[in-house]
Coordinates of C-alpha atoms in Angstrom, one line a residue:
X794 CA 69.4 121.0 71.0
X795 CA 67.1 119.4 73.8
X796 CA 70.3 117.4 75.0
X797 CA 72.3 120.5 75.3
X798 CA 69.6 122.3 77.1
X799 CA 69.2 119.3 79.5
X800 CA 73.2 119.3 80.0
X801 CA 73.4 123.0 80.8
X802 CA 70.3 122.6 83.2
X803 CA 72.0 119.5 85.1
X804 CA 75.5 121.3 85.0
X805 CA 73.8 124.5 86.5
X806 CA 71.9 122.2 89.2
X807 CA 75.2 120.4 90.2
X808 CA 77.0 123.7 90.4
X809 CA 74.4 125.4 92.4
X810 CA 74.2 122.3 94.6
X811 CA 78.0 122.2 95.3
X812 CA 78.1 125.9 95.9
X813 CA 75.5 125.8 98.5
X814 CA 77.2 122.9 100.1
X815 CA 80.7 124.7 100.4
X816 CA 78.9 127.9 101.5
X817 CA 77.0 125.9 104.4
X818 CA 80.2 124.4 105.3
X819 CA 82.0 127.8 105.8
X820 CA 78.9 129.3 107.2
X821 CA 78.4 126.8 109.9
X822 CA 81.5 128.4 111.7
X823 CA 81.0 131.8 113.6
X824 CA 84.1 133.2 111.9
X825 CA 83.1 131.6 108.6
X826 CA 80.1 133.9 108.6
X827 CA 82.2 137.1 109.3
X828 CA 84.3 135.9 106.5
X829 CA 81.5 135.8 104.0
X830 CA 80.2 139.2 105.1
X831 CA 83.8 140.8 104.5
X832 CA 84.0 138.9 101.2
X833 CA 80.8 140.3 100.2
X834 CA 81.7 143.8 101.0
X835 CA 85.1 143.7 99.4
X836 CA 83.5 142.1 96.1
X837 CA 81.0 144.8 96.0
X838 CA 83.4 147.7 96.6
X839 CA 85.8 146.2 94.1
X840 CA 83.1 146.3 91.4
X841 CA 81.7 149.8 92.0
X842 CA 85.1 151.5 92.1
X843 CA 86.1 150.5 88.5
X844 CA 82.9 152.0 87.1
X845 CA 83.9 155.4 88.8
X846 CA 87.4 155.1 87.2
X847 CA 85.6 155.0 83.9
X848 CA 83.0 157.7 84.4
X849 CA 85.1 160.5 86.2
X850 CA 87.8 160.7 83.5
X851 CA 85.1 161.1 80.5
X852 CA 83.3 163.8 82.7
X853 CA 86.5 165.6 83.3
X854 CA 87.2 165.7 79.6
X855 CA 84.1 166.9 78.6
X856 CA 84.0 169.6 81.3
X857 CA 87.7 170.8 80.0
X858 CA 86.1 170.7 76.5
X859 CA 83.1 172.7 77.2
X860 CA 81.9 174.6 80.2
X861 CA 85.5 174.6 82.1
X862 CA 84.0 175.0 85.6
X863 CA 86.8 175.1 88.1
X864 CA 84.8 173.8 91.3
X865 CA 83.5 170.7 89.1
X866 CA 87.0 170.1 87.5
X867 CA 88.5 170.1 91.1
X868 CA 86.0 167.7 92.3
X869 CA 86.6 165.3 89.4
X870 CA 90.5 165.6 89.9
X871 CA 90.2 164.9 93.6
X872 CA 87.9 161.9 92.8
X873 CA 90.2 160.6 90.4
X874 CA 93.3 161.0 92.4
X875 CA 91.9 160.1 95.8
X876 CA 89.9 157.1 94.9
X877 CA 92.7 154.7 94.4
X878 CA 93.9 155.5 98.0
X879 CA 90.7 155.2 99.5
X880 CA 90.2 151.8 97.8
X881 CA 93.8 150.7 98.9
X882 CA 93.0 151.8 102.6
X883 CA 89.6 150.0 102.7
X884 CA 91.0 146.9 101.1
X885 CA 94.2 146.9 103.3
X886 CA 91.7 147.1 106.5
X887 CA 89.4 144.3 105.3
X888 CA 92.4 142.3 103.7
X889 CA 93.9 141.9 107.1
X890 CA 90.8 140.8 108.9
X891 CA 90.1 138.2 106.0
X892 CA 93.8 137.0 106.2
X893 CA 93.5 136.2 109.9
X894 CA 90.0 134.5 109.5
X895 CA 91.4 132.5 106.5
X896 CA 93.9 131.0 108.8
X897 CA 91.8 130.3 111.5
X898 CA 89.1 128.6 109.1
X899 CA 91.6 126.5 107.4
X900 CA 92.8 125.2 110.5
X901 CA 89.3 124.2 111.4
X902 CA 88.8 122.7 108.0
X903 CA 91.8 120.6 108.4
X904 CA 91.0 119.4 112.0
X905 CA 87.4 118.3 110.9
X906 CA 88.8 116.7 107.8
X907 CA 91.4 114.7 109.7
X908 CA 88.8 113.9 112.6
X909 CA 86.6 112.3 109.9
X910 CA 89.5 110.4 108.5
X911 CA 90.6 109.0 111.8
X912 CA 86.8 107.6 112.5
X913 CA 86.0 106.2 109.1
X914 CA 85.7 102.5 109.0
X915 CA 89.0 101.0 108.6
X916 CA 88.1 98.8 105.8
X917 CA 86.8 101.4 103.8
X918 CA 89.8 103.8 104.3
X919 CA 92.2 100.8 103.3
X920 CA 90.7 100.9 99.7
X921 CA 93.3 102.4 97.3
X922 CA 90.6 104.3 95.4
X923 CA 89.4 105.8 98.7
X924 CA 92.9 106.9 99.4
X925 CA 93.1 108.8 96.1
X926 CA 89.8 110.2 96.8
X927 CA 90.7 111.1 100.3
X928 CA 93.8 113.0 98.7
X929 CA 91.7 115.0 96.3
X930 CA 89.0 115.7 98.8
X931 CA 91.8 117.3 101.1
X932 CA 92.9 119.4 98.2
X933 CA 89.2 120.3 97.8
X934 CA 88.7 121.1 101.6
X935 CA 91.7 123.5 101.2
X936 CA 89.8 125.4 98.5
X937 CA 86.8 125.9 100.4
X938 CA 87.2 129.7 101.0
X939 CA 88.0 129.9 97.4
X940 CA 84.3 128.8 96.6
X941 CA 83.2 131.7 99.0
X942 CA 85.2 134.0 97.0
X943 CA 83.9 132.9 93.6
X944 CA 80.2 133.2 94.8
X945 CA 80.9 136.7 96.0
X946 CA 82.4 137.3 92.8
X947 CA 79.5 136.0 91.0
X948 CA 77.2 138.3 92.9
X949 CA 79.3 141.3 92.5
X950 CA 79.7 140.9 88.8
X951 CA 75.9 140.6 88.5
X952 CA 75.5 143.9 90.1
X953 CA 78.3 145.4 87.9
X954 CA 76.7 143.7 84.6
X955 CA 73.5 145.6 85.6
X956 CA 75.2 148.9 85.9
X957 CA 77.2 148.6 82.9
X958 CA 74.4 147.2 80.7
X959 CA 72.2 150.3 81.7
X960 CA 75.0 152.8 80.5
X961 CA 76.2 151.0 77.3
X962 CA 72.5 150.0 76.2
X963 CA 72.2 153.8 75.2
X964 CA 75.1 153.0 72.6
X965 CA 73.4 150.5 70.3
X966 CA 71.8 146.9 71.1
X967 CA 73.9 145.3 68.3
X968 CA 77.1 146.2 70.3
X969 CA 75.8 144.4 73.3
X970 CA 74.6 141.2 71.3
X971 CA 78.2 141.1 69.8
X972 CA 80.0 141.2 73.2
X973 CA 77.6 138.7 74.7
X974 CA 78.0 136.4 71.7
X975 CA 81.7 136.4 72.1
X976 CA 81.6 135.9 75.7
X977 CA 79.5 133.0 75.3
X978 CA 82.0 131.6 72.9
X979 CA 84.7 132.2 75.2
X980 CA 82.8 130.5 78.1
X981 CA 82.1 127.3 75.9
X982 CA 86.0 127.1 75.0
X983 CA 86.7 127.6 78.7
X984 CA 84.2 125.1 79.9
X985 CA 85.5 122.4 77.4
X986 CA 89.2 123.1 78.5
X987 CA 88.0 122.6 82.1
X988 CA 86.5 119.6 81.4
X989 CA 89.5 118.2 79.9
X990 CA 91.7 119.8 82.6
X991 CA 89.7 117.7 85.4
X992 CA 90.0 114.6 83.5
X993 CA 93.7 115.1 83.3
X994 CA 94.0 116.0 87.0
X995 CA 92.4 112.8 88.1
X996 CA 95.1 110.9 86.1
X997 CA 97.8 113.3 87.5
X998 CA 96.6 112.7 91.1
X999 CA 96.9 108.8 90.6
X1000 CA 100.7 109.7 89.5
X1001 CA 101.4 111.3 92.6
X1002 CA 100.3 108.5 94.7
X1003 CA 102.6 106.4 92.6
X1004 CA 105.5 108.7 93.0
X1005 CA 104.9 109.4 96.7
X1006 CA 106.3 106.0 98.1
X1007 CA 109.6 106.4 95.8
X1008 CA 110.1 109.9 97.3
X1009 CA 109.3 108.7 100.9
X1010 CA 111.7 105.7 100.7
X1011 CA 114.5 107.7 98.9
X1012 CA 114.2 110.6 101.6
X1013 CA 113.3 108.8 104.7
X1014 CA 116.4 107.7 107.1
X1015 CA 114.6 104.4 108.3
X1016 CA 115.4 103.1 104.7
X1017 CA 119.2 104.6 104.1
X1018 CA 120.6 101.5 105.4
X1019 CA 119.0 99.0 103.0
X1020 CA 119.3 101.2 100.1
X1021 CA 123.0 101.4 100.6
X1022 CA 123.7 97.6 101.6
X1023 CA 121.4 96.2 98.7
X1024 CA 122.4 99.0 96.2
X1025 CA 119.1 100.0 95.7
X1026 CA 119.7 103.6 94.9
X1027 CA 119.7 103.4 91.2
X1028 CA 116.8 100.7 91.0
X1029 CA 114.5 103.0 93.0
X1030 CA 115.6 106.3 91.1
X1031 CA 114.7 104.4 87.9
X1032 CA 111.2 103.6 89.0
X1033 CA 110.7 107.1 90.1
X1034 CA 112.2 108.9 86.9
X1035 CA 110.0 106.3 84.9
X1036 CA 106.6 107.4 86.7
X1037 CA 107.6 111.0 86.9
X1038 CA 108.4 111.1 83.1
X1039 CA 104.8 109.8 82.3
X1040 CA 103.3 112.4 84.8
X1041 CA 105.5 115.2 83.1
X1042 CA 104.2 114.1 79.6
X1043 CA 100.7 114.4 80.9
X1044 CA 101.3 117.6 82.4
X1045 CA 102.8 119.0 79.3
X1046 CA 99.4 117.8 77.4
X1047 CA 97.5 119.6 80.2
X1048 CA 99.7 122.9 79.6
X1049 CA 99.1 122.8 75.8
X1050 CA 95.4 122.2 76.2
X1051 CA 95.3 125.3 78.3
X1052 CA 97.5 127.5 75.9
X1053 CA 95.4 126.3 72.9
X1054 CA 92.2 127.3 74.5
X1055 CA 93.9 130.7 75.5
X1056 CA 94.9 131.5 72.1
X1057 CA 91.1 130.7 70.9
X1058 CA 89.8 133.0 73.6
X1059 CA 92.4 135.7 72.8
X1060 CA 91.2 135.7 69.1
X1061 CA 87.8 136.4 70.1
X1062 CA 88.6 139.2 72.2
X1063 CA 90.7 140.8 69.2
X1064 CA 87.6 140.4 67.2
X1065 CA 85.6 142.0 69.9
X1066 CA 88.1 145.0 70.4
X1067 CA 88.3 145.6 66.8
X1068 CA 84.4 145.8 66.2
X1069 CA 84.1 148.1 69.5
X1070 CA 86.6 150.8 68.3
X1071 CA 85.5 150.7 64.9
X1072 CA 81.9 151.4 65.9
X1073 CA 82.9 153.9 68.4
X1074 CA 85.2 156.0 66.2
X1075 CA 82.3 155.9 63.7
X1076 CA 80.2 157.6 66.1
X1077 CA 83.0 160.3 67.0
X1078 CA 83.8 161.2 63.3
X1079 CA 80.4 160.9 61.8
X1080 CA 77.9 161.5 64.4
X1081 CA 79.5 164.1 66.6
X1082 CA 80.1 162.1 69.8
X1083 CA 82.1 164.0 72.2
X1084 CA 85.6 162.9 73.3
X1085 CA 84.4 162.5 77.0
X1086 CA 81.5 160.3 75.8
X1087 CA 84.0 158.1 73.6
X1088 CA 86.1 157.9 76.5
X1089 CA 83.3 156.7 78.7
X1090 CA 81.8 154.2 76.1
X1091 CA 85.1 152.6 75.3
X1092 CA 86.0 152.4 79.1
X1093 CA 82.4 150.9 79.9
X1094 CA 82.5 148.6 76.9
X1095 CA 85.8 147.3 78.2
X1096 CA 84.3 146.9 81.5
X1097 CA 81.1 145.3 80.2
X1098 CA 83.5 142.8 78.2
X1099 CA 85.7 142.2 81.4
X1100 CA 82.7 141.7 83.8
X1101 CA 81.1 139.4 81.4
X1102 CA 84.1 137.5 80.8
X1103 CA 84.8 137.4 84.6
X1104 CA 81.2 136.4 85.2
X1105 CA 81.4 133.6 82.7
X1106 CA 84.8 132.5 83.9
X1107 CA 83.9 132.6 87.5
X1108 CA 80.8 130.5 87.0
X1109 CA 82.7 128.1 85.0
X1110 CA 85.2 127.9 87.8
X1111 CA 82.4 127.2 90.1
X1112 CA 81.4 124.6 87.6
X1113 CA 84.7 123.1 87.4
X1114 CA 85.0 123.0 91.3
X1115 CA 81.6 121.5 91.4
X1116 CA 83.3 118.2 90.2
X1117 CA 85.7 118.3 93.0
X1118 CA 83.1 119.3 95.6
X1119 CA 80.9 116.4 94.4
X1120 CA 83.8 114.2 95.1
X1121 CA 84.3 115.8 98.5
X1122 CA 80.6 115.4 99.4
X1123 CA 80.8 111.5 98.4
X1124 CA 84.0 111.4 100.7
X1125 CA 82.5 113.2 103.6
X1126 CA 79.4 111.1 103.3
X1127 CA 81.4 107.8 103.8
X1128 CA 80.4 106.1 106.9
X1129 CA 82.5 106.6 110.1
X1130 CA 82.4 104.1 113.1
X1131 CA 79.0 103.9 114.2
X1132 CA 76.6 101.3 115.9
X1133 CA 72.9 100.5 115.7
X1134 CA 72.7 101.0 119.3
X1135 CA 74.7 102.8 122.0
X1136 CA 75.0 99.6 124.4
X1137 CA 78.0 99.8 126.7
X1138 CA 79.9 96.2 126.5
X1139 CA 80.5 94.5 129.9
X1140 CA 83.6 91.9 130.0
X1141 CA 83.7 90.3 133.3
X1142 CA 84.7 86.6 134.5
X1143 CA 81.5 85.2 132.9
X1144 CA 81.8 86.9 129.5
X1145 CA 82.4 85.2 126.1
X1146 CA 83.2 86.4 122.6
X1147 CA 82.0 84.0 119.9
X1148 CA 82.4 83.6 116.1
X1149 CA 79.5 81.9 114.8
X1150 CA 80.2 80.7 111.0
X1151 CA 82.0 83.8 110.0
X1152 CA 83.2 84.4 106.6
X1153 CA 85.2 87.2 105.3
X1154 CA 86.8 88.2 101.9
X1155 CA 88.9 91.5 101.5
X1156 CA 87.5 93.9 99.0
X1157 CA 88.2 93.0 95.3
X1158 CA 89.4 89.6 96.5
X1159 CA 87.6 86.3 95.6
X1160 CA 89.5 84.3 98.1
X1161 CA 87.9 83.9 101.5
X1162 CA 90.4 85.0 104.4
X1163 CA 88.2 83.6 106.8
X1164 CA 85.6 80.9 105.9
X1165 CA 82.7 79.5 108.1
X1166 CA 84.9 79.9 111.2
X1167 CA 83.6 79.1 114.7
X1168 CA 85.4 79.6 117.9
X1169 CA 84.5 80.6 121.2
X1170 CA 86.8 82.8 123.6
X1171 CA 85.9 82.8 127.4
X1172 CA 86.9 85.5 129.9
X1173 CA 89.1 83.3 131.8
X1174 CA 90.9 81.7 129.1
X1175 CA 94.1 82.5 127.2
X1176 CA 94.1 81.2 123.6
X1177 CA 97.2 80.9 121.2
X1178 CA 96.3 81.1 117.4
X1179 CA 98.9 79.4 115.2
X1180 CA 99.2 78.7 111.6
X1181 CA 101.0 79.4 108.4
X1182 CA 101.2 82.7 106.7
X1183 CA 97.9 83.6 105.0
X1184 CA 95.9 81.1 107.3
X1185 CA 93.6 84.1 108.5
X1186 CA 95.2 84.7 112.0
X1187 CA 95.5 88.5 111.6
X1188 CA 92.3 88.9 109.7
X1189 CA 90.6 87.2 112.8
X1190 CA 92.2 89.9 115.1
X1191 CA 90.8 92.5 112.6
X1192 CA 87.4 91.2 112.6
X1193 CA 87.5 90.7 116.5
X1194 CA 88.1 94.5 116.8
X1195 CA 85.6 95.6 114.3
X1196 CA 88.1 97.0 111.7
X1197 CA 86.2 94.8 109.4
X1198 CA 82.6 93.5 109.3
X1199 CA 81.9 89.9 108.3
X1200 CA 80.6 89.0 105.1
X1201 CA 78.5 86.5 106.7
X1202 CA 78.0 85.1 110.1
X1203 CA 78.3 87.1 113.4
X1204 CA 80.6 88.0 116.3
X1205 CA 78.9 87.9 119.7
X1206 CA 79.9 89.5 123.0
X1207 CA 77.8 87.8 125.6
X1208 CA 75.2 86.8 123.1
X1209 CA 74.9 90.3 121.4
X1210 CA 76.4 91.1 118.1
X1211 CA 79.6 93.4 118.6
X1212 CA 78.1 95.8 115.9
X1213 CA 75.4 96.8 118.6
X1214 CA 77.8 98.0 120.9
X1215 CA 79.2 101.7 121.2
X1216 CA 82.5 101.4 119.0
X1217 CA 84.6 103.4 121.5
X1218 CA 83.5 101.4 124.4
X1219 CA 83.8 98.2 122.7
X1220 CA 87.4 98.9 121.7
X1221 CA 88.4 99.9 125.3
X1222 CA 87.9 96.3 126.0
X1223 CA 91.1 95.4 124.2
X1224 CA 94.7 96.0 125.0
X1225 CA 96.6 95.3 121.7
X1226 CA 100.1 94.5 120.9
X1227 CA 100.9 94.5 117.0
X1228 CA 103.9 93.4 115.2
X1229 CA 103.7 96.6 113.1
X1230 CA 103.5 98.8 116.2
X1231 CA 104.1 102.6 115.5
X1232 CA 106.4 104.9 117.4
X1233 CA 105.0 108.6 117.3
X1234 CA 108.3 110.7 116.9
X1235 CA 106.5 113.9 117.8
X1236 CA 105.6 112.6 121.4
X1237 CA 107.7 111.9 124.5
X1238 CA 108.6 108.5 125.6
X1239 CA 106.0 108.7 128.2
X1240 CA 103.5 109.8 125.9
X1241 CA 104.4 107.4 123.5
X1242 CA 103.4 104.7 126.2
X1243 CA 100.4 106.3 127.6
X1244 CA 99.1 108.2 124.6
X1245 CA 98.0 111.0 126.6
X1246 CA 99.5 114.3 128.1
X1247 CA 98.9 113.3 131.5
X1248 CA 99.8 109.9 133.2
X1249 CA 100.5 108.1 136.7
X1250 CA 104.2 107.8 136.8
X1251 CA 104.3 105.2 139.6
X1252 CA 102.1 103.0 137.5
X1253 CA 104.3 103.8 134.4
X1254 CA 107.5 102.8 136.3
X1255 CA 106.0 99.6 137.4
X1256 CA 104.9 98.7 133.7
X1257 CA 108.4 99.7 132.3
X1258 CA 110.1 97.5 134.6
X1259 CA 107.8 94.8 133.9
X1260 CA 108.8 95.0 130.2
X1261 CA 112.3 95.7 130.6
X1262 CA 112.5 99.4 129.8
X1263 CA 114.0 100.6 132.9
X1264 CA 117.5 100.1 131.4
X1265 CA 116.8 102.1 128.6
X1266 CA 115.3 105.1 131.1
X1267 CA 118.4 105.0 133.1
X1268 CA 120.3 105.9 130.0
X1269 CA 118.1 108.9 129.1
X1270 CA 118.7 112.1 131.2
X1271 CA 115.2 113.3 130.3
X1272 CA 113.7 110.1 131.1
X1273 CA 110.1 110.0 130.1
X1274 CA 110.5 113.4 128.5
X1275 CA 112.9 112.1 125.8
X1276 CA 111.9 112.3 122.3
X1277 CA 112.2 108.8 120.4
X1278 CA 113.8 110.5 117.3
X1279 CA 117.0 112.3 116.6
X1280 CA 115.4 113.7 113.4
X1281 CA 112.8 115.8 115.5
X1282 CA 115.1 116.4 118.6
X1283 CA 119.0 116.1 118.3
X1284 CA 118.9 115.2 122.1
X1285 CA 116.7 112.4 121.4
X1286 CA 117.1 108.7 120.9
X1287 CA 116.7 106.2 118.2
X1288 CA 114.9 103.0 120.0
X1289 CA 116.1 99.7 118.6
X1290 CA 113.7 97.3 117.2
X1291 CA 113.6 95.6 120.5
X1292 CA 113.2 98.6 122.5
X1293 CA 110.6 99.8 120.2
X1294 CA 108.6 96.4 120.7
X1295 CA 109.1 96.8 124.5
X1296 CA 107.3 100.3 124.1
X1297 CA 104.5 98.9 122.4
X1298 CA 104.1 96.3 124.9
X1299 CA 104.5 98.9 127.7
X1300 CA 101.7 100.8 126.0
X1301 CA 99.2 97.8 125.9
X1302 CA 99.8 97.0 129.6
X1303 CA 99.4 100.9 130.6
X1304 CA 96.1 100.9 128.8
X1305 CA 94.8 97.5 130.3
X1306 CA 91.5 96.1 129.3
X1307 CA 89.7 92.8 129.5
X1308 CA 91.2 91.4 126.6
X1309 CA 95.0 91.5 125.8
X1310 CA 95.6 91.2 122.0
X1311 CA 99.2 89.9 121.1
X1312 CA 99.9 89.9 117.4
X1313 CA 103.5 88.5 117.1
X1314 CA 104.4 90.6 120.2
X1315 CA 108.1 89.6 120.5
X1316 CA 108.8 89.4 116.8
X1317 CA 111.6 91.9 117.1
X1318 CA 113.3 90.5 120.2
X1319 CA 116.0 87.9 120.6
X1320 CA 115.3 84.6 122.3
X1321 CA 116.6 85.8 125.9
X1322 CA 114.4 88.9 125.6
X1323 CA 111.6 86.9 124.4
X1324 CA 111.8 84.6 127.3
X1325 CA 112.0 87.6 129.8
X1326 CA 109.1 89.1 128.0
X1327 CA 107.1 85.8 128.0
X1328 CA 107.9 85.6 131.7
X1329 CA 106.6 88.8 132.6
X1330 CA 103.4 88.4 130.3
X1331 CA 102.4 85.2 132.3
X1332 CA 102.3 87.7 135.3
X1333 CA 100.6 90.5 133.6
X1334 CA 97.6 88.7 132.0
X1335 CA 97.1 85.9 134.7
X1336 CA 93.8 87.6 135.5
X1337 CA 92.9 88.6 131.9
X1338 CA 91.7 87.1 128.8
X1339 CA 94.4 86.9 126.0
X1340 CA 94.7 86.1 122.3
X1341 CA 98.0 85.4 121.1
X1342 CA 99.1 85.2 117.4
X1343 CA 102.5 83.7 117.0
X1344 CA 104.7 81.8 114.7
X1345 CA 107.0 80.7 117.7
X1346 CA 105.3 77.7 119.2
X1347 CA 107.3 78.1 122.2
X1348 CA 104.7 80.9 123.1
X1349 CA 102.0 78.2 123.7
X1350 CA 103.2 78.0 127.3
X1351 CA 101.1 81.1 127.8
X1352 CA 97.9 79.4 126.4
X1353 CA 95.2 77.5 128.0
X1354 CA 94.0 76.4 124.5
X1355 CA 95.6 76.5 120.9
X1356 CA 93.6 77.2 117.8
X1357 CA 95.4 76.1 114.6
X1358 CA 94.2 78.2 111.5
X1359 CA 94.3 76.7 108.0
X1360 CA 92.7 78.0 105.0
X1361 CA 90.7 80.6 107.1
X1362 CA 89.3 78.0 109.5
X1363 CA 90.0 76.4 112.8
X1364 CA 91.4 73.1 111.7
X1365 CA 92.6 72.0 115.2
X1366 CA 91.6 73.0 118.5
X1367 CA 92.7 71.9 122.1
X1368 CA 95.5 72.0 124.6
X1369 CA 99.3 71.6 123.5
X1370 CA 99.3 67.9 124.7
X1371 CA 96.0 67.1 122.8
X1372 CA 97.1 68.8 119.6
X1373 CA 100.5 67.1 119.5
X1374 CA 99.2 63.8 120.5
X1375 CA 97.0 63.8 117.2
X1376 CA 99.9 64.0 114.9
X1377 CA 98.2 66.6 112.7
X1378 CA 99.1 70.1 111.3
X1379 CA 100.1 71.3 115.0
X1380 CA 102.5 68.4 115.6
X1381 CA 104.0 68.9 112.1
X1382 CA 104.7 72.5 112.8
X1383 CA 106.1 72.1 116.3
X1384 CA 108.4 69.3 115.1
X1385 CA 109.9 71.2 112.2
X1386 CA 110.5 74.3 114.4
X1387 CA 111.9 72.1 117.2
X1388 CA 114.2 70.3 114.7
X1389 CA 115.4 73.6 113.4
X1390 CA 116.5 74.7 116.8
X1391 CA 118.2 70.9 117.4
X1392 CA 120.0 71.7 113.9
X1393 CA 121.1 75.0 115.0
X1394 CA 122.3 73.7 118.3
X1395 CA 124.0 70.8 116.7
X1396 CA 125.8 73.0 114.2
X1397 CA 126.9 75.1 117.0
X1398 CA 128.3 72.3 118.9
X1399 CA 130.1 70.7 116.2
X1400 CA 131.8 74.0 115.2

């Protein structure tokens, strides 16, 4: 008994806490305050009017059966006939206002939620469990106004219960106990159904994440070519159907649970209705209760039952949503980009970036991606990082740009830990070009490069000329106003892999910064285009620090120093000539690539 009481108290506490959180979430907005006020008025009106509908017909019946006063009868009839119109008029007026507020508030909530996502620490957001929590939290955000509706419903139902209880208490207290008992049984059944439903909804949300990639690949044009050439359609569809079948099985179980509890609650309601009519008919037949009073009591009893059930159901809905809201509260509390201080970083000709005994493992992994790494980058230096796949090259860039925090060791800019700098100001130091760059097909070509609505066209023309985009621009009637997607704009264009890579390079050049980060920047280009880009890179970064990650060792021509990564450490460091003379890892890598090109050239000559 004590355990159940303790559980109820804890449940009530959680429900109250989550409800207050969501109310504050809405109330902090100016329009949110107006929304709460209008919903409260609407709920109270919809609580009062049903009581009037019950009382007036009973009074009219008694008046017609007894004194038959024409004036009173006309008043009763006018009220009974006119109230529905009045209620509809008021609800229509308030409803329009509420609907407009809902649209505005939902837009604001979505915007705030997406802002939170885009400022969350990258390493946390990358976690698959956090991704699932993100999706569920967004669904909860969209239900924020529903919580307001439920809270207003609870308040109005309490007012209604007090009014109905006052009337029905004149009938017999046993009758009230019966109604309350059955309502409590129904609430227990509903609570159990909600608990099971919540557990199943968590499992279903995971299935949604599993089916999502299949749907995206099957439906997205960028995969259409490979699906056809590799005959992937049936294979992907089989995977999709397998997961979806498992999801459907779970959905059916969830549906059956809901129906099962629905039948039980209906049985309780049947028992209640039979008991109510038996008692009231007894009062009419044997204790001379008037027909009008019978009408009032049966109506009020039904009202009492309905209001009590709605109250318990509304509370349990709040209790059920509290589980989702608690998850939302946890998600919104996840850290965003922050720093211990708001220091503004300075990167000049005397600056250095130093990795001091840095180690890092990806979450859930036992293997170190970076282990006890030491490396110093000088402002007047261009460094090329090479190594096999999995050697830690890309992880190095992620640590440098604060997408991840080191597990141990420190990364220093001018002798100060980079975690102490303002994150936005720190990231402004870098001009990145990633191999997995993205094209934003809802933005124009110009906006894709500058990533703002306004830009310096002369500067943009110069950069596009540098990176070889001039020929593309000459083919586009709208030039920088062209949309890089025919899916979005039928007059748009679909950039090739090389054109997309050049857009990414132009983006980096336009942004500028103290440090160019080039992560396989020419991966999508042919050798001739690669040579042209590297020639331009030499000019563009000659007065800047640059960190270049590449598998193509021909790119070392851009670098002052080469760092060879192996198993998360700097295995070799020096100039091309120094490293090649050592006869180590770098020499082996360089000779294998050179041999490959010599073999290709020899085969071409022989053929």
